[in-house]
Amino acid sequence: MRRLVFVLSLVVAASLGAARADDQRVLAQSTTSTQNSGLYDHILPIFEAETGVNVAVVAVGTGQAIRNAEAGDADVLIVHAREAEEAFVAAGHGLRRYDLMYNDFVIVGPEADHLGLSAASSLDDALARLASGGAVVVSRGDDSGTHRKERALWAAAALDAARFGDWYRETGSGMGATIRVAVQSEGYVLTDRATWIAYQDKADMAVLFEGDPALFNQYGVVAVDPARHPHVNAEGAAIFVDWLLGEAGQAAIAAYRMDGQQLFFPNAAVLTD
């Protein structure tokens, strides 16, 4: 894969081997799915061993992660809501937005599948079955990337979640906690595949609908702009983003597996100039 070089105009070139951990700590605001899946436990030790730069991750919903970064409480942003990421850059909070990796969303529910999602002819059909009120549907309800995707899917299917009954339950929590509620209530839930694979207590739940192109799940990475937030660790952010987009980072992402399944697929590319 062609190595992508990430350059910050305010960064003075320095040897990575000379970077000191206490000077180079990077704060990353990130979506919960990347944390819940165990990805950072896999890639960060590799990055830190290669560069001497430490990374601290704050894992919250995408909306909250972006708001935190807008307040300057981040050096790097890693989330999965492209329009919001591009708006973050356009507003002057971030330098450039890069594709980092992808996977997909799936709809999980009881293996008994009382709503017949596994027989749905299309995504719209599957959503209509969920909206029938015949079973509990659990939503994150937290303005995360997954919640934003869910709302967009409801809207595309001409369904209004605001009119749903008490069978539609919003947790206001991260993906792992929301899956737990779905398992406990024997309900249905939209989740990113990586968090589902990593979730241990699946009970009698299974993936019931998958594969529609609209369920594609792209993750992006943005360094916070030091011109807007002068206190950020611009040098450490540049080192981290360059590594993620380069051969070493992309290989580390691709190598992360659980139960023999690859959780994320690297596809680093510049999307906005």
PDB file of C-alpha atoms in Angstrom:
ATOM      1  CA  MET A   1       0.000   0.000   0.000  1.00  0.00           C
ATOM      2  CA  ARG A   2       1.258   3.439  -0.905  1.00  0.00           C
ATOM      3  CA  ARG A   3       2.425   5.212   2.219  1.00  0.00           C
ATOM      4  CA  LEU A   4       0.491   8.388   2.926  1.00  0.00           C
ATOM      5  CA  VAL A   5       2.590  11.144   4.423  1.00  0.00           C
ATOM      6  CA  PHE A   6       0.791  13.480   6.822  1.00  0.00           C
ATOM      7  CA  VAL A   7       2.478  16.847   7.148  1.00  0.00           C
ATOM      8  CA  LEU A   8       1.757  19.710   9.527  1.00  0.00           C
ATOM      9  CA  SER A   9       3.251  23.046   8.520  1.00  0.00           C
ATOM     10  CA  LEU A  10       3.961  23.953  12.137  1.00  0.00           C
ATOM     11  CA  VAL A  11       5.825  20.752  12.949  1.00  0.00           C
ATOM     12  CA  VAL A  12       9.596  20.690  12.847  1.00  0.00           C
ATOM     13  CA  ALA A  13      10.936  17.430  11.459  1.00  0.00           C
ATOM     14  CA  ALA A  14      12.342  15.261  14.225  1.00  0.00           C
ATOM     15  CA  SER A  15      13.597  11.739  14.681  1.00  0.00           C
ATOM     16  CA  LEU A  16      10.828   9.445  15.885  1.00  0.00           C
ATOM     17  CA  GLY A  17      13.330   7.522  17.915  1.00  0.00           C
ATOM     18  CA  ALA A  18      14.116  10.678  19.888  1.00  0.00           C
ATOM     19  CA  ALA A  19      10.488  11.331  20.810  1.00  0.00           C
ATOM     20  CA  ARG A  20      10.018  11.194  24.573  1.00  0.00           C
ATOM     21  CA  ALA A  21       6.829   9.670  25.961  1.00  0.00           C
ATOM     22  CA  ASP A  22       6.311  12.410  28.555  1.00  0.00           C
ATOM     23  CA  ASP A  23       6.534  15.139  25.883  1.00  0.00           C
ATOM     24  CA  GLN A  24       4.606  13.290  23.181  1.00  0.00           C
ATOM     25  CA  ARG A  25       1.446  12.012  24.858  1.00  0.00           C
ATOM     26  CA  VAL A  26      -1.411  12.201  22.357  1.00  0.00           C
ATOM     27  CA  LEU A  27      -5.051  12.512  23.386  1.00  0.00           C
ATOM     28  CA  ALA A  28      -7.438  10.800  20.967  1.00  0.00           C
ATOM     29  CA  GLN A  29     -11.182  11.329  21.116  1.00  0.00           C
ATOM     30  CA  SER A  30     -12.709   8.212  19.615  1.00  0.00           C
ATOM     31  CA  THR A  31     -15.944   6.356  19.092  1.00  0.00           C
ATOM     32  CA  THR A  32     -16.731   3.544  21.531  1.00  0.00           C
ATOM     33  CA  SER A  33     -16.785   0.856  18.841  1.00  0.00           C
ATOM     34  CA  THR A  34     -13.044   1.080  18.253  1.00  0.00           C
ATOM     35  CA  GLN A  35     -12.465   0.787  21.996  1.00  0.00           C
ATOM     36  CA  ASN A  36     -15.091  -1.906  22.693  1.00  0.00           C
ATOM     37  CA  SER A  37     -13.720  -4.032  19.862  1.00  0.00           C
ATOM     38  CA  GLY A  38     -10.259  -4.152  21.434  1.00  0.00           C
ATOM     39  CA  LEU A  39      -8.578  -2.496  18.444  1.00  0.00           C
ATOM     40  CA  TYR A  40      -6.595  -0.004  20.507  1.00  0.00           C
ATOM     41  CA  ASP A  41      -5.343  -2.715  22.839  1.00  0.00           C
ATOM     42  CA  HIS A  42      -3.859  -4.311  19.728  1.00  0.00           C
ATOM     43  CA  ILE A  43      -2.447  -1.369  17.762  1.00  0.00           C
ATOM     44  CA  LEU A  44      -1.352   1.147  20.403  1.00  0.00           C
ATOM     45  CA  PRO A  45       1.394  -1.002  21.968  1.00  0.00           C
ATOM     46  CA  ILE A  46       2.825  -1.469  18.465  1.00  0.00           C
ATOM     47  CA  PHE A  47       2.699   2.266  17.765  1.00  0.00           C
ATOM     48  CA  GLU A  48       4.167   3.221  21.119  1.00  0.00           C
ATOM     49  CA  ALA A  49       7.006   0.699  20.794  1.00  0.00           C
ATOM     50  CA  GLU A  50       7.906   2.054  17.344  1.00  0.00           C
ATOM     51  CA  THR A  51       7.698   5.760  18.145  1.00  0.00           C
ATOM     52  CA  GLY A  52       7.982   6.307  21.900  1.00  0.00           C
ATOM     53  CA  VAL A  53       4.754   8.334  21.717  1.00  0.00           C
ATOM     54  CA  ASN A  54       2.002   7.463  24.194  1.00  0.00           C
ATOM     55  CA  VAL A  55      -1.674   7.675  23.234  1.00  0.00           C
ATOM     56  CA  ALA A  56      -4.553   8.127  25.670  1.00  0.00           C
ATOM     57  CA  VAL A  57      -8.004   7.321  24.261  1.00  0.00           C
ATOM     58  CA  VAL A  58     -11.281   8.843  25.420  1.00  0.00           C
ATOM     59  CA  ALA A  59     -14.021   6.568  24.051  1.00  0.00           C
ATOM     60  CA  VAL A  60     -17.445   8.212  23.740  1.00  0.00           C
ATOM     61  CA  GLY A  61     -20.125   8.442  21.085  1.00  0.00           C
ATOM     62  CA  THR A  62     -19.071  10.143  17.858  1.00  0.00           C
ATOM     63  CA  GLY A  63     -21.169  13.244  18.543  1.00  0.00           C
ATOM     64  CA  GLN A  64     -19.621  13.732  21.977  1.00  0.00           C
ATOM     65  CA  ALA A  65     -16.132  12.979  20.643  1.00  0.00           C
ATOM     66  CA  ILE A  66     -16.540  15.723  18.039  1.00  0.00           C
ATOM     67  CA  ARG A  67     -17.852  18.188  20.605  1.00  0.00           C
ATOM     68  CA  ASN A  68     -14.909  17.406  22.874  1.00  0.00           C
ATOM     69  CA  ALA A  69     -12.489  17.987  20.015  1.00  0.00           C
ATOM     70  CA  GLU A  70     -14.258  21.241  19.082  1.00  0.00           C
ATOM     71  CA  ALA A  71     -13.586  22.390  22.637  1.00  0.00           C
ATOM     72  CA  GLY A  72      -9.889  21.622  22.122  1.00  0.00           C
ATOM     73  CA  ASP A  73      -9.949  18.563  24.360  1.00  0.00           C
ATOM     74  CA  ALA A  74      -8.189  16.345  21.817  1.00  0.00           C
ATOM     75  CA  ASP A  75      -5.154  16.095  19.594  1.00  0.00           C
ATOM     76  CA  VAL A  76      -6.684  13.540  17.225  1.00  0.00           C
ATOM     77  CA  LEU A  77     -10.261  12.578  16.361  1.00  0.00           C
ATOM     78  CA  ILE A  78     -11.170   9.034  15.229  1.00  0.00           C
ATOM     79  CA  VAL A  79     -14.891   8.571  14.557  1.00  0.00           C
ATOM     80  CA  HIS A  80     -17.362   7.299  11.952  1.00  0.00           C
ATOM     81  CA  ALA A  81     -19.698  10.022  10.744  1.00  0.00           C
ATOM     82  CA  ARG A  82     -18.173  11.429   7.556  1.00  0.00           C
ATOM     83  CA  GLU A  83     -20.438  14.468   7.141  1.00  0.00           C
ATOM     84  CA  ALA A  84     -19.805  15.542  10.717  1.00  0.00           C
ATOM     85  CA  GLU A  85     -16.065  14.963  10.311  1.00  0.00           C
ATOM     86  CA  GLU A  86     -15.967  17.116   7.182  1.00  0.00           C
ATOM     87  CA  ALA A  87     -18.000  19.816   8.949  1.00  0.00           C
ATOM     88  CA  PHE A  88     -15.469  19.690  11.810  1.00  0.00           C
ATOM     89  CA  VAL A  89     -12.667  20.414   9.321  1.00  0.00           C
ATOM     90  CA  ALA A  90     -14.678  23.054   7.438  1.00  0.00           C
ATOM     91  CA  ALA A  91     -15.316  24.913  10.700  1.00  0.00           C
ATOM     92  CA  GLY A  92     -11.575  25.168  11.287  1.00  0.00           C
ATOM     93  CA  HIS A  93     -11.238  22.643  14.101  1.00  0.00           C
ATOM     94  CA  GLY A  94      -9.356  19.983  12.128  1.00  0.00           C
ATOM     95  CA  LEU A  95      -6.596  19.962   9.515  1.00  0.00           C
ATOM     96  CA  ARG A  96      -7.636  17.263   7.048  1.00  0.00           C
ATOM     97  CA  ARG A  97      -9.999  14.327   7.150  1.00  0.00           C
ATOM     98  CA  TYR A  98      -8.622  10.950   6.033  1.00  0.00           C
ATOM     99  CA  ASP A  99     -10.252   7.602   5.457  1.00  0.00           C
ATOM    100  CA  LEU A 100      -8.713   5.182   7.934  1.00  0.00           C
ATOM    101  CA  MET A 101     -10.569   1.849   7.834  1.00  0.00           C
ATOM    102  CA  TYR A 102     -14.021   0.351   7.432  1.00  0.00           C
ATOM    103  CA  ASN A 103     -16.297  -2.508   8.372  1.00  0.00           C
ATOM    104  CA  ASP A 104     -20.085  -2.709   8.333  1.00  0.00           C
ATOM    105  CA  PHE A 105     -23.202  -2.501  10.442  1.00  0.00           C
ATOM    106  CA  VAL A 106     -25.380  -5.538  11.109  1.00  0.00           C
ATOM    107  CA  ILE A 107     -28.748  -6.096  12.748  1.00  0.00           C
ATOM    108  CA  VAL A 108     -28.561  -8.546  15.634  1.00  0.00           C
ATOM    109  CA  GLY A 109     -31.476 -10.253  17.350  1.00  0.00           C
ATOM    110  CA  PRO A 110     -32.695 -13.505  18.932  1.00  0.00           C
ATOM    111  CA  GLU A 111     -31.886 -16.622  16.944  1.00  0.00           C
ATOM    112  CA  ALA A 112     -35.618 -17.448  17.078  1.00  0.00           C
ATOM    113  CA  ASP A 113     -36.079 -14.298  14.948  1.00  0.00           C
ATOM    114  CA  HIS A 114     -39.727 -13.616  15.734  1.00  0.00           C
ATOM    115  CA  LEU A 115     -39.802 -10.746  13.237  1.00  0.00           C
ATOM    116  CA  GLY A 116     -38.342 -12.789  10.399  1.00  0.00           C
ATOM    117  CA  LEU A 117     -35.468 -10.428   9.669  1.00  0.00           C
ATOM    118  CA  SER A 118     -33.410 -13.222   8.166  1.00  0.00           C
ATOM    119  CA  ALA A 119     -36.103 -13.581   5.497  1.00  0.00           C
ATOM    120  CA  ALA A 120     -36.308  -9.845   4.721  1.00  0.00           C
ATOM    121  CA  SER A 121     -36.061  -9.072   1.020  1.00  0.00           C
ATOM    122  CA  SER A 122     -34.257  -5.755   1.538  1.00  0.00           C
ATOM    123  CA  LEU A 123     -32.974  -3.405   4.200  1.00  0.00           C
ATOM    124  CA  ASP A 124     -36.189  -1.391   4.003  1.00  0.00           C
ATOM    125  CA  ASP A 125     -38.152  -4.604   4.518  1.00  0.00           C
ATOM    126  CA  ALA A 126     -36.002  -5.483   7.540  1.00  0.00           C
ATOM    127  CA  LEU A 127     -36.537  -2.024   9.029  1.00  0.00           C
ATOM    128  CA  ALA A 128     -40.281  -2.218   8.424  1.00  0.00           C
ATOM    129  CA  ARG A 129     -40.349  -5.492  10.334  1.00  0.00           C
ATOM    130  CA  LEU A 130     -38.457  -3.860  13.201  1.00  0.00           C
ATOM    131  CA  ALA A 131     -40.908  -0.951  13.177  1.00  0.00           C
ATOM    132  CA  SER A 132     -43.921  -3.247  13.423  1.00  0.00           C
ATOM    133  CA  GLY A 133     -43.733  -3.147  17.212  1.00  0.00           C
ATOM    134  CA  GLY A 134     -43.710  -6.914  17.464  1.00  0.00           C
ATOM    135  CA  ALA A 135     -40.494  -7.045  19.475  1.00  0.00           C
ATOM    136  CA  VAL A 136     -38.129  -4.867  21.488  1.00  0.00           C
ATOM    137  CA  VAL A 137     -35.739  -2.750  19.412  1.00  0.00           C
ATOM    138  CA  VAL A 138     -32.798  -1.242  21.278  1.00  0.00           C
ATOM    139  CA  SER A 139     -31.029   1.918  20.114  1.00  0.00           C
ATOM    140  CA  ARG A 140     -27.985   3.712  21.433  1.00  0.00           C
ATOM    141  CA  GLY A 141     -29.852   7.016  21.365  1.00  0.00           C
ATOM    142  CA  ASP A 142     -26.636   8.908  22.099  1.00  0.00           C
ATOM    143  CA  ASP A 143     -25.817  10.833  18.909  1.00  0.00           C
ATOM    144  CA  SER A 144     -23.013   8.373  18.202  1.00  0.00           C
ATOM    145  CA  GLY A 145     -21.979   7.406  14.674  1.00  0.00           C
ATOM    146  CA  THR A 146     -24.066   4.260  15.003  1.00  0.00           C
ATOM    147  CA  HIS A 147     -27.077   6.213  16.256  1.00  0.00           C
ATOM    148  CA  ARG A 148     -26.715   8.704  13.403  1.00  0.00           C
ATOM    149  CA  LYS A 149     -26.560   5.837  10.930  1.00  0.00           C
ATOM    150  CA  GLU A 150     -29.658   4.252  12.459  1.00  0.00           C
ATOM    151  CA  ARG A 151     -31.603   7.508  12.222  1.00  0.00           C
ATOM    152  CA  ALA A 152     -30.540   7.926   8.595  1.00  0.00           C
ATOM    153  CA  LEU A 153     -31.686   4.375   7.801  1.00  0.00           C
ATOM    154  CA  TRP A 154     -35.086   4.946   9.427  1.00  0.00           C
ATOM    155  CA  ALA A 155     -35.501   8.167   7.443  1.00  0.00           C
ATOM    156  CA  ALA A 156     -34.476   6.522   4.158  1.00  0.00           C
ATOM    157  CA  ALA A 157     -37.111   3.856   4.786  1.00  0.00           C
ATOM    158  CA  ALA A 158     -39.739   6.579   5.462  1.00  0.00           C
ATOM    159  CA  LEU A 159     -40.026   5.520   9.116  1.00  0.00           C
ATOM    160  CA  ASP A 160     -40.128   8.014  11.986  1.00  0.00           C
ATOM    161  CA  ALA A 161     -38.434   6.753  15.139  1.00  0.00           C
ATOM    162  CA  ALA A 162     -39.958   9.656  17.093  1.00  0.00           C
ATOM    163  CA  ARG A 163     -43.355   7.997  16.663  1.00  0.00           C
ATOM    164  CA  PHE A 164     -42.276   4.543  17.812  1.00  0.00           C
ATOM    165  CA  GLY A 165     -43.885   2.985  20.884  1.00  0.00           C
ATOM    166  CA  ASP A 166     -42.373   1.831  24.153  1.00  0.00           C
ATOM    167  CA  TRP A 167     -40.977  -1.227  22.385  1.00  0.00           C
ATOM    168  CA  TYR A 168     -38.271   1.128  21.047  1.00  0.00           C
ATOM    169  CA  ARG A 169     -35.741   1.662  23.829  1.00  0.00           C
ATOM    170  CA  GLU A 170     -32.865   4.132  23.783  1.00  0.00           C
ATOM    171  CA  THR A 171     -30.019   3.389  26.174  1.00  0.00           C
ATOM    172  CA  GLY A 172     -27.964   6.577  25.909  1.00  0.00           C
ATOM    173  CA  SER A 173     -24.944   4.270  26.227  1.00  0.00           C
ATOM    174  CA  GLY A 174     -22.025   2.925  24.240  1.00  0.00           C
ATOM    175  CA  MET A 175     -22.260   0.025  21.833  1.00  0.00           C
ATOM    176  CA  GLY A 176     -21.214  -2.707  24.228  1.00  0.00           C
ATOM    177  CA  ALA A 177     -23.693  -1.602  26.891  1.00  0.00           C
ATOM    178  CA  THR A 178     -26.453  -1.291  24.288  1.00  0.00           C
ATOM    179  CA  ILE A 179     -25.827  -4.811  23.035  1.00  0.00           C
ATOM    180  CA  ARG A 180     -26.065  -6.009  26.635  1.00  0.00           C
ATOM    181  CA  VAL A 181     -29.509  -4.410  26.964  1.00  0.00           C
ATOM    182  CA  ALA A 182     -30.604  -6.051  23.706  1.00  0.00           C
ATOM    183  CA  VAL A 183     -29.388  -9.445  24.919  1.00  0.00           C
ATOM    184  CA  GLN A 184     -31.141  -9.060  28.274  1.00  0.00           C
ATOM    185  CA  SER A 185     -34.406  -7.967  26.657  1.00  0.00           C
ATOM    186  CA  GLU A 186     -34.176 -10.465  23.774  1.00  0.00           C
ATOM    187  CA  GLY A 187     -34.451  -7.516  21.439  1.00  0.00           C
ATOM    188  CA  TYR A 188     -33.002  -6.374  18.142  1.00  0.00           C
ATOM    189  CA  VAL A 189     -30.171  -3.881  17.736  1.00  0.00           C
ATOM    190  CA  LEU A 190     -28.099  -2.237  15.002  1.00  0.00           C
ATOM    191  CA  THR A 191     -24.402  -2.579  15.812  1.00  0.00           C
ATOM    192  CA  ASP A 192     -21.069  -2.297  14.091  1.00  0.00           C
ATOM    193  CA  ARG A 193     -19.790  -5.770  13.317  1.00  0.00           C
ATOM    194  CA  ALA A 194     -16.511  -5.354  15.215  1.00  0.00           C
ATOM    195  CA  THR A 195     -18.185  -4.686  18.551  1.00  0.00           C
ATOM    196  CA  TRP A 196     -20.547  -7.593  17.994  1.00  0.00           C
ATOM    197  CA  ILE A 197     -17.676  -9.978  17.252  1.00  0.00           C
ATOM    198  CA  ALA A 198     -15.830  -8.791  20.355  1.00  0.00           C
ATOM    199  CA  TYR A 199     -18.904  -8.996  22.604  1.00  0.00           C
ATOM    200  CA  GLN A 200     -18.571 -12.130  24.720  1.00  0.00           C
ATOM    201  CA  ASP A 201     -21.974 -12.874  26.251  1.00  0.00           C
ATOM    202  CA  LYS A 202     -24.009 -13.337  23.056  1.00  0.00           C
ATOM    203  CA  ALA A 203     -26.447 -15.814  24.636  1.00  0.00           C
ATOM    204  CA  ASP A 204     -28.887 -16.900  21.892  1.00  0.00           C
ATOM    205  CA  MET A 205     -28.382 -13.768  19.772  1.00  0.00           C
ATOM    206  CA  ALA A 206     -27.117 -13.798  16.198  1.00  0.00           C
ATOM    207  CA  VAL A 207     -26.640 -11.581  13.142  1.00  0.00           C
ATOM    208  CA  LEU A 208     -29.997 -11.654  11.338  1.00  0.00           C
ATOM    209  CA  PHE A 209     -29.531  -9.048   8.607  1.00  0.00           C
ATOM    210  CA  GLU A 210     -26.355  -7.919   6.867  1.00  0.00           C
ATOM    211  CA  GLY A 211     -24.761  -7.134   3.542  1.00  0.00           C
ATOM    212  CA  ASP A 212     -26.758  -4.162   2.261  1.00  0.00           C
ATOM    213  CA  PRO A 213     -24.484  -1.419   0.807  1.00  0.00           C
ATOM    214  CA  ALA A 214     -26.183   1.143   3.064  1.00  0.00           C
ATOM    215  CA  LEU A 215     -24.694  -0.663   6.071  1.00  0.00           C
ATOM    216  CA  PHE A 216     -21.141   0.272   5.062  1.00  0.00           C
ATOM    217  CA  ASN A 217     -19.269   1.782   8.032  1.00  0.00           C
ATOM    218  CA  GLN A 218     -16.345   4.097   7.276  1.00  0.00           C
ATOM    219  CA  TYR A 219     -14.002   5.430   9.965  1.00  0.00           C
ATOM    220  CA  GLY A 220     -12.025   8.640   9.561  1.00  0.00           C
ATOM    221  CA  VAL A 221      -9.123  10.315  11.338  1.00  0.00           C
ATOM    222  CA  VAL A 222      -8.504  14.048  11.767  1.00  0.00           C
ATOM    223  CA  ALA A 223      -5.754  15.937  13.602  1.00  0.00           C
ATOM    224  CA  VAL A 224      -7.016  18.925  15.562  1.00  0.00           C
ATOM    225  CA  ASP A 225      -5.839  22.229  14.060  1.00  0.00           C
ATOM    226  CA  PRO A 226      -3.249  23.972  16.265  1.00  0.00           C
ATOM    227  CA  ALA A 227      -4.166  27.282  14.644  1.00  0.00           C
ATOM    228  CA  ARG A 228      -7.578  27.023  16.356  1.00  0.00           C
ATOM    229  CA  HIS A 229      -6.333  25.219  19.475  1.00  0.00           C
ATOM    230  CA  PRO A 230      -2.680  26.233  20.077  1.00  0.00           C
ATOM    231  CA  HIS A 231      -2.276  24.022  23.136  1.00  0.00           C
ATOM    232  CA  VAL A 232      -2.700  20.740  21.238  1.00  0.00           C
ATOM    233  CA  ASN A 233       0.176  18.320  20.753  1.00  0.00           C
ATOM    234  CA  ALA A 234       0.528  18.981  17.027  1.00  0.00           C
ATOM    235  CA  GLU A 235       3.797  17.080  16.680  1.00  0.00           C
ATOM    236  CA  GLY A 236       2.520  13.995  18.470  1.00  0.00           C
ATOM    237  CA  ALA A 237      -0.738  14.118  16.491  1.00  0.00           C
ATOM    238  CA  ALA A 238       1.198  14.287  13.224  1.00  0.00           C
ATOM    239  CA  ILE A 239       3.294  11.271  14.204  1.00  0.00           C
ATOM    240  CA  PHE A 240       0.204   9.263  15.209  1.00  0.00           C
ATOM    241  CA  VAL A 241      -1.881  10.124  12.141  1.00  0.00           C
ATOM    242  CA  ASP A 242       1.042   9.500   9.789  1.00  0.00           C
ATOM    243  CA  TRP A 243       1.585   6.088  11.391  1.00  0.00           C
ATOM    244  CA  LEU A 244      -2.101   5.153  11.182  1.00  0.00           C
ATOM    245  CA  LEU A 245      -2.234   6.054   7.501  1.00  0.00           C
ATOM    246  CA  GLY A 246       1.107   4.493   6.650  1.00  0.00           C
ATOM    247  CA  GLU A 247       2.112   0.910   6.010  1.00  0.00           C
ATOM    248  CA  ALA A 248       2.805   0.015   9.640  1.00  0.00           C
ATOM    249  CA  GLY A 249      -0.496   1.315  10.984  1.00  0.00           C
ATOM    250  CA  GLN A 250      -2.579  -0.060   8.162  1.00  0.00           C
ATOM    251  CA  ALA A 251      -0.919  -3.453   8.562  1.00  0.00           C
ATOM    252  CA  ALA A 252      -1.557  -3.413  12.311  1.00  0.00           C
ATOM    253  CA  ILE A 253      -5.246  -2.635  11.749  1.00  0.00           C
ATOM    254  CA  ALA A 254      -5.564  -5.421   9.175  1.00  0.00           C
ATOM    255  CA  ALA A 255      -3.862  -7.912  11.469  1.00  0.00           C
ATOM    256  CA  TYR A 256      -6.331  -7.467  14.319  1.00  0.00           C
ATOM    257  CA  ARG A 257      -8.586 -10.493  14.522  1.00  0.00           C
ATOM    258  CA  MET A 258     -10.871 -12.113  17.028  1.00  0.00           C
ATOM    259  CA  ASP A 259     -12.161 -15.665  16.752  1.00  0.00           C
ATOM    260  CA  GLY A 260     -10.428 -15.804  13.378  1.00  0.00           C
ATOM    261  CA  GLN A 261     -12.392 -12.840  12.013  1.00  0.00           C
ATOM    262  CA  GLN A 262     -10.891  -9.574  10.796  1.00  0.00           C
ATOM    263  CA  LEU A 263     -12.667  -6.686  12.530  1.00  0.00           C
ATOM    264  CA  PHE A 264     -11.483  -3.665  10.516  1.00  0.00           C
ATOM    265  CA  PHE A 265     -10.282  -3.248   6.940  1.00  0.00           C
ATOM    266  CA  PRO A 266      -7.734  -0.479   6.310  1.00  0.00           C
ATOM    267  CA  ASN A 267      -8.371   1.851   3.368  1.00  0.00           C
ATOM    268  CA  ALA A 268      -6.399   5.011   4.079  1.00  0.00           C
ATOM    269  CA  ALA A 269      -6.959   7.711   1.482  1.00  0.00           C
ATOM    270  CA  VAL A 270      -7.350  11.482   1.404  1.00  0.00           C
ATOM    271  CA  LEU A 271     -10.991  12.487   0.965  1.00  0.00           C
ATOM    272  CA  THR A 272     -10.857  16.231   1.562  1.00  0.00           C
ATOM    273  CA  ASP A 273      -8.223  18.799   0.664  1.00  0.00           C
TER     274      ASP A 273
END
